[in-house]
XYZ file of C-alpha atoms in Angstrom:
611
model
C -25.596 41.715 -5.744
C -29.051 40.137 -5.312
C -27.574 37.088 -3.592
C -25.698 39.232 -1.095
C -28.831 41.273 -0.308
C -30.839 38.082 0.179
C -28.275 36.671 2.612
C -28.126 39.994 4.480
C -31.897 40.046 4.970
C -31.820 36.414 6.143
C -29.140 37.293 8.681
C -31.276 40.193 9.941
C -34.219 37.848 10.505
C -31.969 35.420 12.351
C -30.484 38.101 14.579
C -33.970 39.319 15.545
C -34.837 35.688 16.481
C -37.832 35.853 14.180
C -37.033 32.696 12.225
C -38.973 29.529 12.991
C -39.216 25.967 11.651
C -42.211 27.011 9.582
C -40.065 29.669 7.894
C -37.439 27.014 7.194
C -40.086 24.741 5.660
C -41.303 27.548 3.416
C -37.794 28.272 2.166
C -36.973 24.559 1.731
C -40.069 24.012 -0.411
C -38.760 26.620 -2.850
C -35.765 24.353 -3.562
C -38.012 22.234 -5.798
C -39.336 25.189 -7.820
C -38.460 25.551 -11.501
C -37.478 29.235 -11.501
C -33.701 29.640 -11.116
C -34.046 32.990 -9.342
C -36.350 31.553 -6.702
C -34.141 28.479 -6.162
C -31.010 30.644 -5.884
C -32.608 32.895 -3.284
C -33.895 29.877 -1.357
C -30.423 28.338 -1.242
C -28.907 31.617 -0.020
C -31.466 31.922 2.775
C -31.194 28.250 3.668
C -27.404 28.502 4.069
C -27.938 31.249 6.641
C -30.751 29.475 8.495
C -28.614 26.339 8.837
C -26.272 28.131 11.215
C -28.802 27.029 13.854
C -28.430 23.422 15.011
C -32.166 22.736 15.255
C -32.658 23.903 11.665
C -29.877 21.615 10.376
C -31.428 18.571 12.021
C -34.916 19.491 10.842
C -33.801 19.900 7.224
C -32.514 16.311 7.114
C -35.238 14.654 9.191
C -38.522 16.401 8.256
C -40.984 14.970 5.763
C -39.833 15.367 2.170
C -36.219 15.859 3.326
C -34.872 13.127 1.060
C -36.399 14.630 -2.109
C -35.221 18.134 -1.235
C -31.697 17.092 -0.432
C -31.511 14.923 -3.517
C -32.293 18.090 -5.523
C -29.635 20.078 -3.601
C -26.942 17.448 -4.296
C -28.000 17.246 -7.948
C -27.596 21.033 -8.260
C -24.206 20.826 -6.549
C -23.090 18.227 -9.072
C -24.433 19.492 -12.380
C -26.099 22.933 -12.165
C -24.515 26.199 -13.350
C -21.476 27.414 -11.411
C -23.410 29.965 -9.365
C -26.200 27.572 -8.435
C -23.714 24.779 -7.743
C -21.767 26.981 -5.345
C -24.959 27.947 -3.472
C -26.013 24.296 -3.192
C -22.512 23.412 -1.978
C -22.773 26.015 0.770
C -25.908 24.246 2.046
C -24.187 20.857 1.847
C -21.235 22.169 3.866
C -23.553 23.143 6.739
C -24.876 19.587 7.250
C -22.057 17.349 5.939
C -20.871 16.500 9.461
C -24.251 15.085 10.560
C -24.867 11.345 10.723
C -28.162 11.679 8.877
C -26.248 13.137 5.937
C -24.377 9.847 5.403
C -27.304 7.890 3.951
C -28.291 10.762 1.664
C -24.716 11.285 0.472
C -24.122 7.596 -0.229
C -27.298 7.439 -2.334
C -26.265 10.508 -4.352
C -22.483 10.057 -4.201
C -22.031 10.705 -7.933
C -23.502 14.205 -7.619
C -21.397 14.824 -4.513
C -18.259 13.643 -6.318
C -19.006 15.785 -9.375
C -19.626 18.853 -7.238
C -16.416 18.437 -5.257
C -14.411 17.836 -8.426
C -15.862 20.967 -10.030
C -14.966 23.027 -6.971
C -11.388 21.692 -6.972
C -10.858 22.638 -10.630
C -12.603 26.007 -10.366
C -10.685 29.275 -10.658
C -12.811 30.674 -7.822
C -11.014 30.527 -4.456
C -14.365 30.308 -2.651
C -15.225 27.140 -4.559
C -11.873 25.554 -3.671
C -12.349 26.418 -0.008
C -15.853 24.958 -0.131
C -14.550 21.614 -1.435
C -11.978 21.383 1.364
C -14.602 22.312 3.967
C -16.968 19.561 2.817
C -14.179 16.972 2.686
C -13.059 17.956 6.162
C -16.591 17.503 7.500
C -17.228 14.075 5.935
C -14.102 12.496 7.448
C -16.299 10.912 10.115
C -17.844 8.588 7.520
C -15.823 5.830 5.883
C -18.917 5.030 3.797
C -18.895 8.472 2.172
C -15.107 8.554 1.773
C -15.060 5.139 0.101
C -17.660 6.364 -2.407
C -15.711 9.561 -3.128
C -12.319 7.859 -3.374
C -12.046 7.454 -7.134
C -10.246 8.793 -10.174
C -12.496 11.825 -10.694
C -11.928 13.418 -7.304
C -8.245 12.420 -7.414
C -7.867 14.402 -10.639
C -9.615 17.374 -9.053
C -7.506 17.363 -5.884
C -4.257 16.898 -7.832
C -5.218 19.901 -9.947
C -5.986 21.908 -6.806
C -2.609 21.036 -5.276
C -0.649 21.633 -8.488
C -2.175 25.082 -9.000
C -1.597 26.058 -5.378
C 2.089 25.155 -5.710
C 2.521 26.639 -9.199
C 1.305 30.010 -7.968
C 4.451 30.403 -5.831
C 7.252 28.582 -7.689
C 9.120 29.605 -10.796
C 10.784 27.818 -13.686
C 11.452 24.109 -13.287
C 11.221 24.128 -9.487
C 8.885 21.486 -8.102
C 8.398 22.832 -4.582
C 10.331 25.356 -2.502
C 9.023 25.714 1.035
C 10.613 29.151 1.530
C 8.467 30.613 -1.266
C 5.315 30.211 0.844
C 4.054 31.996 3.925
C 3.096 29.989 7.008
C -0.578 30.488 6.168
C -0.048 29.223 2.607
C 1.827 26.173 3.871
C -1.074 25.402 6.192
C -3.454 25.679 3.236
C -1.348 23.112 1.358
C -1.517 20.914 4.464
C -5.327 21.122 4.331
C -5.251 19.825 0.744
C -2.975 16.932 1.737
C -5.197 16.125 4.715
C -8.175 15.935 2.357
C -6.252 13.518 0.127
C -5.155 11.506 3.159
C -8.724 11.046 4.372
C -9.548 9.468 1.006
C -6.708 6.912 1.258
C -8.554 4.073 2.963
C -6.114 1.220 3.822
C -6.773 -2.422 3.106
C -8.735 -4.157 5.853
C -6.467 -7.183 5.496
C -3.647 -8.460 3.304
C -6.134 -10.413 1.205
C -8.411 -7.468 0.377
C -7.646 -4.705 -2.112
C -8.071 -1.123 -0.927
C -11.139 0.744 -2.192
C -8.809 3.721 -2.685
C -6.501 1.973 -5.143
C -7.768 3.924 -8.166
C -7.628 7.179 -6.192
C -3.975 6.629 -5.242
C -3.042 5.469 -8.744
C -4.634 8.535 -10.343
C -2.734 10.859 -8.003
C 0.460 9.117 -9.097
C -0.427 9.500 -12.765
C -0.832 13.237 -12.172
C 2.641 13.502 -10.586
C 1.332 14.180 -7.085
C 3.557 11.741 -5.178
C 6.827 13.293 -6.313
C 5.483 16.627 -5.048
C 4.286 15.166 -1.732
C 7.688 13.585 -1.062
C 9.358 16.988 -1.489
C 6.865 18.514 0.948
C 8.124 16.181 3.688
C 11.178 18.464 3.852
C 9.074 21.588 4.414
C 9.873 23.891 7.345
C 6.129 24.127 7.982
C 5.299 21.617 10.716
C 1.681 21.045 9.638
C 2.600 20.516 5.988
C 5.444 18.166 6.872
C 3.178 16.102 9.140
C 0.420 15.981 6.529
C 2.821 14.944 3.747
C 4.243 12.064 5.804
C 0.783 10.842 6.819
C -0.541 11.050 3.265
C 2.355 9.168 1.658
C 2.327 6.436 4.319
C -1.466 6.082 3.979
C -1.161 5.844 0.203
C 1.466 3.083 0.520
C -0.986 1.117 2.671
C -3.479 1.338 -0.209
C -0.967 0.701 -3.008
C 2.098 -1.183 -1.667
C 4.184 -0.699 -4.822
C 4.143 3.066 -4.242
C 6.758 2.532 -1.521
C 9.267 1.662 -4.240
C 9.772 5.381 -4.851
C 11.941 5.231 -1.734
C 14.061 2.341 -3.057
C 14.397 3.700 -6.592
C 14.941 7.446 -6.170
C 17.904 8.672 -4.144
C 16.355 12.025 -3.266
C 13.162 10.358 -2.068
C 15.238 7.973 0.053
C 17.181 10.797 1.692
C 13.933 12.447 2.739
C 12.562 9.117 3.987
C 15.693 8.316 6.021
C 15.713 11.650 7.852
C 12.249 10.811 9.219
C 12.945 7.103 9.781
C 16.078 7.748 11.856
C 14.577 10.558 13.958
C 13.284 9.017 17.192
C 12.639 12.494 18.598
C 9.447 12.494 16.523
C 8.070 8.973 17.099
C 4.744 9.447 15.297
C 6.202 10.338 11.846
C 8.882 7.697 12.414
C 6.219 5.071 13.018
C 4.365 6.037 9.840
C 7.404 5.749 7.551
C 8.422 2.511 9.299
C 5.494 0.880 7.523
C 7.347 1.622 4.270
C 10.604 0.201 5.670
C 8.743 -3.004 6.545
C 7.821 -3.372 2.878
C 11.354 -2.780 1.575
C 13.287 -4.731 4.207
C 14.566 -7.464 1.863
C 15.517 -5.304 -1.141
C 19.281 -4.982 -1.807
C 18.625 -1.620 -3.476
C 17.149 -0.373 -0.210
C 20.059 -1.805 1.789
C 22.479 -0.002 -0.531
C 20.741 3.323 0.036
C 20.739 2.741 3.812
C 24.476 2.074 3.808
C 25.128 5.472 2.213
C 23.733 7.176 5.329
C 25.123 4.892 8.056
C 26.848 1.507 8.368
C 24.068 -1.092 8.377
C 25.478 -2.675 11.515
C 25.061 0.615 13.397
C 21.457 1.312 12.345
C 19.822 -0.341 15.343
C 22.158 1.380 17.805
C 21.704 4.731 16.093
C 17.904 4.711 15.773
C 16.405 2.750 18.671
C 15.523 4.663 21.829
C 12.977 4.153 24.594
C 10.239 5.979 22.666
C 10.952 4.263 19.336
C 7.840 2.454 18.113
C 7.644 -1.330 17.815
C 7.041 -1.009 14.062
C 10.424 0.717 13.673
C 12.164 -1.958 15.749
C 10.604 -4.681 13.591
C 11.792 -2.988 10.391
C 15.373 -2.619 11.656
C 15.578 -6.218 12.895
C 14.199 -7.570 9.603
C 16.743 -5.556 7.605
C 19.666 -6.829 9.731
C 18.315 -10.394 9.534
C 18.111 -10.252 5.766
C 21.640 -8.896 5.278
C 23.140 -11.214 7.935
C 21.750 -14.308 6.228
C 23.255 -13.418 2.873
C 26.567 -11.863 3.991
C 28.784 -13.918 6.328
C 31.285 -11.085 6.800
C 28.499 -8.727 7.893
C 27.096 -11.369 10.265
C 30.547 -11.906 11.787
C 30.857 -8.164 12.396
C 27.512 -8.084 14.220
C 28.549 -11.075 16.335
C 31.491 -9.066 17.671
C 29.436 -5.981 18.535
C 28.769 -6.148 22.281
C 26.678 -2.950 22.246
C 24.362 -4.341 19.574
C 23.905 -7.621 21.455
C 23.096 -5.708 24.646
C 20.471 -3.616 22.835
C 18.907 -6.747 21.329
C 18.651 -8.313 24.791
C 17.017 -5.119 26.081
C 14.542 -5.194 23.189
C 13.754 -8.838 23.844
C 13.336 -8.051 27.561
C 11.319 -4.847 27.241
C 9.218 -5.214 24.080
C 6.144 -7.274 23.253
C 4.620 -8.886 20.184
C 6.360 -8.585 16.825
C 9.200 -6.386 18.104
C 10.109 -9.014 20.701
C 9.803 -11.806 18.143
C 12.131 -10.254 15.562
C 14.678 -9.116 18.154
C 14.763 -12.719 19.362
C 15.043 -14.038 15.816
C 18.073 -11.814 15.159
C 19.603 -12.854 18.481
C 19.177 -16.515 17.615
C 21.000 -16.041 14.338
C 23.909 -14.198 15.972
C 24.178 -16.519 18.987
C 24.717 -19.458 16.684
C 28.276 -18.073 16.507
C 30.555 -18.755 19.485
C 31.912 -15.190 19.468
C 28.477 -13.675 20.076
C 27.559 -16.248 22.751
C 30.699 -15.459 24.714
C 30.172 -11.693 24.510
C 26.548 -11.960 25.582
C 27.346 -14.189 28.565
C 29.869 -11.606 29.746
C 27.543 -8.597 29.322
C 24.158 -9.934 30.540
C 23.023 -10.950 34.009
C 22.616 -14.615 34.914
C 18.832 -14.272 35.183
C 18.606 -12.653 31.740
C 20.738 -15.395 30.221
C 18.510 -18.139 31.678
C 15.332 -16.404 30.471
C 16.911 -15.873 27.070
C 17.860 -19.531 26.752
C 14.238 -20.497 27.470
C 12.926 -17.999 24.898
C 15.429 -19.188 22.309
C 14.275 -22.757 22.851
C 10.649 -21.713 22.235
C 11.727 -19.733 19.211
C 13.533 -22.772 17.800
C 10.235 -24.680 17.916
C 8.598 -21.871 15.935
C 11.341 -21.902 13.313
C 11.078 -25.667 12.906
C 7.320 -25.280 12.458
C 7.975 -22.605 9.860
C 10.292 -24.890 7.896
C 7.767 -27.734 7.867
C 4.719 -25.609 7.098
C 2.036 -23.876 9.126
C 4.298 -21.060 10.291
C 1.433 -18.597 10.266
C 0.023 -20.408 13.316
C 3.090 -19.463 15.364
C 4.542 -16.250 13.986
C 2.935 -12.994 15.208
C 1.051 -11.120 12.508
C 3.070 -8.709 10.406
C 1.329 -6.796 7.659
C 2.808 -7.962 4.381
C 2.581 -6.425 0.965
C 1.422 -9.782 -0.521
C 3.518 -9.163 -3.614
C 6.818 -11.018 -4.074
C 9.366 -8.289 -4.718
C 12.225 -10.679 -5.556
C 10.276 -11.889 -8.581
C 10.168 -8.410 -10.093
C 13.915 -7.951 -9.751
C 14.506 -11.336 -11.379
C 12.226 -10.612 -14.344
C 13.949 -7.296 -14.994
C 17.208 -9.193 -15.595
C 15.948 -12.066 -17.733
C 15.802 -12.256 -21.513
C 12.121 -13.166 -21.595
C 12.010 -13.881 -25.343
C 14.825 -16.463 -25.173
C 13.396 -17.963 -21.998
C 9.978 -18.437 -23.599
C 11.562 -19.968 -26.696
C 13.097 -22.607 -24.450
C 9.903 -23.120 -22.427
C 8.015 -23.720 -25.656
C 10.267 -26.710 -26.374
C 9.150 -28.295 -23.087
C 5.490 -28.276 -24.111
C 4.647 -31.643 -25.720
C 4.049 -31.732 -29.466
C 0.397 -32.071 -30.363
C -1.658 -32.075 -33.468
C -1.519 -28.622 -35.027
C 2.145 -27.897 -34.393
C 4.615 -27.348 -31.591
C 2.988 -26.365 -28.329
C -0.513 -26.454 -29.775
C -2.937 -26.616 -26.869
C -0.157 -26.658 -24.244
C -1.107 -25.620 -20.680
C 1.301 -23.458 -18.644
C 0.563 -22.385 -15.060
C 2.542 -19.409 -13.732
C 2.431 -18.862 -9.969
C 2.252 -15.517 -8.101
C 1.549 -13.882 -11.433
C 0.715 -10.411 -10.035
C 4.197 -9.961 -8.596
C 5.864 -9.143 -11.908
C 4.686 -5.526 -11.752
C 6.447 -4.109 -8.707
C 9.484 -2.560 -10.386
C 8.003 -2.388 -13.843
C 4.632 -2.502 -15.502
C 5.280 -5.887 -17.103
C 3.516 -9.121 -16.306
C 5.421 -12.339 -16.869
C 2.238 -14.202 -17.824
C 1.385 -11.728 -20.604
C 4.921 -11.895 -21.965
C 4.713 -15.674 -22.061
C 1.381 -15.366 -23.835
C 3.002 -13.133 -26.447
C 5.957 -15.442 -27.066
C 3.999 -18.704 -26.676
C 0.784 -17.826 -28.558
C -0.380 -21.421 -29.031
C -0.299 -22.152 -25.280
C -2.910 -21.381 -22.655
C -1.320 -19.491 -19.754
C -3.019 -19.843 -16.370
C -2.016 -16.901 -14.132
C -2.345 -18.218 -10.575
C -2.451 -16.144 -7.389
C -3.577 -16.876 -3.862
C -5.250 -13.551 -3.059
C -8.459 -12.407 -4.766
C -7.314 -8.804 -5.116
C -4.123 -9.885 -6.903
C -6.074 -12.073 -9.309
C -8.238 -9.057 -10.078
C -5.099 -6.977 -10.561
C -3.756 -9.351 -13.203
C -7.153 -9.475 -14.889
C -7.101 -5.677 -15.119
C -3.466 -5.318 -16.242
C -3.321 -8.081 -18.803
C -5.739 -6.236 -21.084
C -7.748 -7.635 -23.933
C -4.732 -8.409 -26.109
C -3.613 -11.346 -23.951
C -6.496 -13.597 -24.954
C -4.652 -16.781 -23.998
C -4.080 -15.672 -20.362
C -6.603 -17.015 -17.834
C -6.543 -15.633 -14.292
C -7.254 -18.118 -11.526
C -7.541 -17.822 -7.750
C -6.368 -20.906 -5.855
C -6.227 -21.838 -2.177
C -3.112 -20.519 -0.436
C 0.084 -22.114 -1.806
C -1.738 -24.662 -3.961
C -2.894 -24.993 -7.559
C -5.800 -27.278 -6.676
C -8.470 -25.037 -8.224
C -6.990 -25.065 -11.735
C -9.636 -26.468 -14.117
C -7.065 -28.408 -16.194
C -3.768 -30.187 -15.649
C -0.607 -28.343 -16.715
C 2.239 -29.271 -19.034
C 4.471 -26.729 -17.270
C 4.324 -25.162 -13.799
C 6.584 -22.115 -13.577
C 7.889 -20.722 -10.252
C 10.073 -17.672 -10.909
C 11.628 -15.682 -8.074
C 9.113 -16.657 -5.400
C 10.925 -19.392 -3.482
C 11.945 -17.316 -0.450
C 8.376 -16.040 -0.032
C 6.845 -19.527 0.302
C 5.721 -20.760 3.718
C 4.818 -24.400 3.020
C 6.963 -25.882 0.194
C 5.821 -29.520 0.676
C 2.172 -28.532 0.347
C 2.823 -26.530 -2.828
C 4.974 -29.152 -4.528
C 2.505 -31.945 -3.738
C -0.286 -29.817 -5.199
C 1.750 -29.084 -8.347
C 2.664 -32.750 -8.749
C -1.000 -33.779 -8.492
C -1.987 -31.234 -11.141
C 0.679 -31.929 -13.783
C -0.135 -33.896 -16.920
C 1.798 -37.061 -17.593
C 5.278 -35.979 -18.599
C 4.665 -32.481 -17.191
C 7.586 -30.370 -15.959
C 8.251 -28.062 -13.011
C 10.379 -25.007 -13.899
C 12.259 -23.249 -11.091
C 13.997 -19.913 -11.776
C 15.841 -17.819 -9.178
C 18.288 -14.939 -9.156
C 20.701 -16.643 -6.734
C 22.085 -20.136 -7.242
C 21.935 -21.093 -3.549
C 18.251 -20.128 -3.408
C 17.578 -22.306 -6.453
C 19.439 -25.245 -4.889
C 17.315 -24.943 -1.746
C 14.167 -25.010 -3.889
C 15.421 -28.073 -5.778
C 16.205 -29.781 -2.465
C 12.581 -29.399 -1.329
C 11.243 -30.407 -4.750
C 13.230 -33.635 -4.606
C 11.571 -34.384 -1.246
C 8.261 -34.299 -3.122
C 9.434 -36.878 -5.694
C 10.678 -34.520 -8.400
C 14.006 -35.072 -10.128
C 16.178 -32.767 -12.235
C 15.436 -33.041 -15.934
C 17.583 -30.197 -17.349
C 19.791 -27.304 -16.192
C 19.750 -24.732 -19.019
C 21.954 -21.656 -18.702
C 20.051 -18.372 -18.746
C 21.147 -14.761 -18.593
C 20.319 -12.937 -15.362
C 19.506 -15.935 -13.185
C 19.583 -19.708 -12.693
C 17.059 -22.278 -13.856
C 16.353 -25.971 -13.408
C 13.629 -28.067 -15.001
C 12.296 -30.977 -12.960
C 10.016 -33.880 -13.769
C 8.159 -36.416 -11.654
C 9.778 -39.727 -10.738
């Protein structure tokens, strides 16, 4: 073929050391010619010349480099297949250079198009080229953030699906034994490419730039496949699958619910989570456990593999990461607070108490904090105090008493507000998972019918012009795709529904999910645990399933009270009656009083008004 002959001649020149920068300039100038044959030959020769480091640097730094490389990226993105592949070969030779970053960011659409075309191509060389380029641009978060969108996600999911489909039969999703070691490593390369494009949130208040990328992979069925690959006998593929899924959960927290909803996914997760012999994978999946720690569904799955009271003793070893320790302590804390029989069993477990003391003594930061928090809860029982005194040294007991006293101060600060000043930072998913579980059980239509009766009558009919503020509105989508605010808008069409959240990214999420149909839903970002930024006063303020996630109840209730219209109502809804009573207790401290206690299916509700 002409292209092959051209490359062979270029190689011959290189081997004879006859090539110079002037030759490179001559070839590079041909890139801008109009004749396809000339441009094709120039790209072939250029790909060979760029094997030399000095030529690579010169191509990106010489005069006219920006115009030439803009043309190369444009050909990679939208030229014919043959020309695109040749341009991609040139790109792959320089993609690892720092100078390439600025050029790639400027022309990221062409780069994205070219990579997507390569991923969906039937040509194995094109697929390999895409993976090579993605591997080389991992050094640049700027490039990855530009590439991390729906288009490349669709291309990579197609690449992965075809690679798997070539070796499985019938309805099988993935069977590791059907692949050779080399093929499993190739699948790992695809997962590594996907993982590099999953850029985590910089903080809990900022949405990941990779959110659309991760969502698109889910829409294409990629995550179910990745979870199965965690069981692979191929070490590289298994490692890559774990890293990719954990990275994706950091971009899209609700993705972790696969583990709490699907038994097979949980079994795969638990095998990694409980294996302290491989601390790195264990640490990665522990991030997921720290998102699911307070879900009864997750606790139920855990209990099918081991008694919950034995988890800490079974999993924790010297090399177990702090993140894993935190997850285990939070799970035991959650279950102990809601189940007295379980708490009593832990109080009588001398081995568990000894391990907790060792964790408190030997760990730092969040692991130490949560081990101490669990100890404080258990030592409130006389049985546990007696056992601990018998099993620990006198010096440890004295140090522990001092730490418990300090911890008590922190807890009191937490209960009166401002806990975030004392508690060590723990990455949170921002979304209130309890709210989703509550909404799934409620009869929303009947609930809204009742809420509509609480809106004062105005000219134009019942509820005309009524204002309803619904707090933590983004959290209704964790277990389902529903939003409580949009359902209220549907059933209360004459009311204006203000969907309030305290994180910008979650406000944007509601704005995106509510769609154009919900014209009477208005998304509003307010300062943390307030409603002070609402532009109007409300007839109803609705708090559903979020009580246990609040840090400063007095601040929130005072803010709600100040922003209610005369005769306005506060509506509290919770799944558990004792949780609701605790919320009512704090509301009464802020000068609210119970107005009504309607019975509802799937939860408990109280309506309060101002004194």
